[in-house]
Amino acid sequence: MYGTTMCSDCRRTKQFFEANKVSYKWVDLANDPDAVEFVLKHNNGMQSVPTIIFPDGSIMVEPSNKELAEKLAVLV
């Protein structure tokens, strides 16, 4: 998951993952210029976070908890 510490959606998503025991890797855009480039490339030049890459290669940007739950049910 690509995000920033100031992002409320990122904090919510991290809480969702932790509450549901979903393992994830956190990449803070403030500390990783390559991550910023990746996010910009995959979001039409916008720094939209959280940007989440799933094991199946799919990407979700700023998903709701409901969207995450639906996605994770598919991956289980």
XYZ file of C-alpha atoms in Angstrom:
76
model
C 0.000 0.000 0.000
C 1.356 3.375 -1.059
C 0.332 6.301 1.094
C 1.253 9.176 3.361
C 1.041 9.560 7.119
C -1.149 12.653 6.713
C -3.770 10.767 4.666
C -6.919 9.871 6.613
C -7.960 7.281 3.997
C -4.556 5.633 4.383
C -4.971 5.443 8.169
C -8.472 4.005 7.747
C -7.223 1.407 5.270
C -4.340 0.413 7.554
C -6.823 0.011 10.425
C -9.079 -2.104 8.196
C -6.192 -4.369 7.191
C -4.982 -4.730 10.777
C -8.492 -5.422 12.133
C -8.976 -8.105 9.480
C -5.471 -9.546 9.854
C -4.508 -8.696 6.283
C -0.755 -8.500 5.829
C 0.481 -5.567 3.791
C 3.598 -3.590 3.037
C 3.459 0.147 3.790
C 5.331 2.476 1.432
C 5.409 6.097 2.617
C 5.605 8.483 -0.323
C 7.441 11.002 1.868
C 10.425 8.639 2.053
C 10.456 7.068 -1.403
C 10.700 9.141 -4.612
C 10.300 5.993 -6.742
C 7.004 5.293 -4.986
C 5.794 8.796 -5.834
C 6.581 8.150 -9.501
C 4.722 4.824 -9.394
C 1.625 6.414 -7.853
C 1.647 9.291 -10.345
C 2.042 6.872 -13.262
C -0.866 4.677 -12.183
C -3.196 7.537 -11.255
C -3.031 9.738 -14.354
C -0.559 12.153 -12.788
C -2.456 12.436 -9.514
C -0.906 11.560 -6.160
C -3.995 9.616 -5.090
C -3.540 7.533 -1.959
C -3.929 4.982 -0.726
C -2.924 3.147 -3.860
C -3.025 -0.575 -3.125
C -1.514 -3.360 -5.212
C -2.956 -6.808 -4.530
C -1.208 -10.170 -4.981
C -3.214 -10.789 -8.166
C -1.706 -7.604 -9.670
C -4.887 -5.556 -9.466
C -4.774 -2.012 -8.122
C -7.324 -0.103 -6.063
C -7.139 3.617 -5.358
C -8.880 5.215 -2.392
C -11.180 2.211 -1.848
C -13.905 2.205 0.784
C -13.926 -0.442 3.510
C -16.800 -2.123 1.673
C -14.795 -2.254 -1.563
C -11.811 -3.681 0.318
C -13.964 -6.345 1.969
C -15.429 -7.350 -1.389
C -11.981 -7.492 -2.999
C -10.460 -9.513 -0.185
C -13.309 -12.019 -0.238
C -12.477 -12.656 -3.884
C -8.790 -13.191 -3.083
C -9.356 -15.575 -0.148
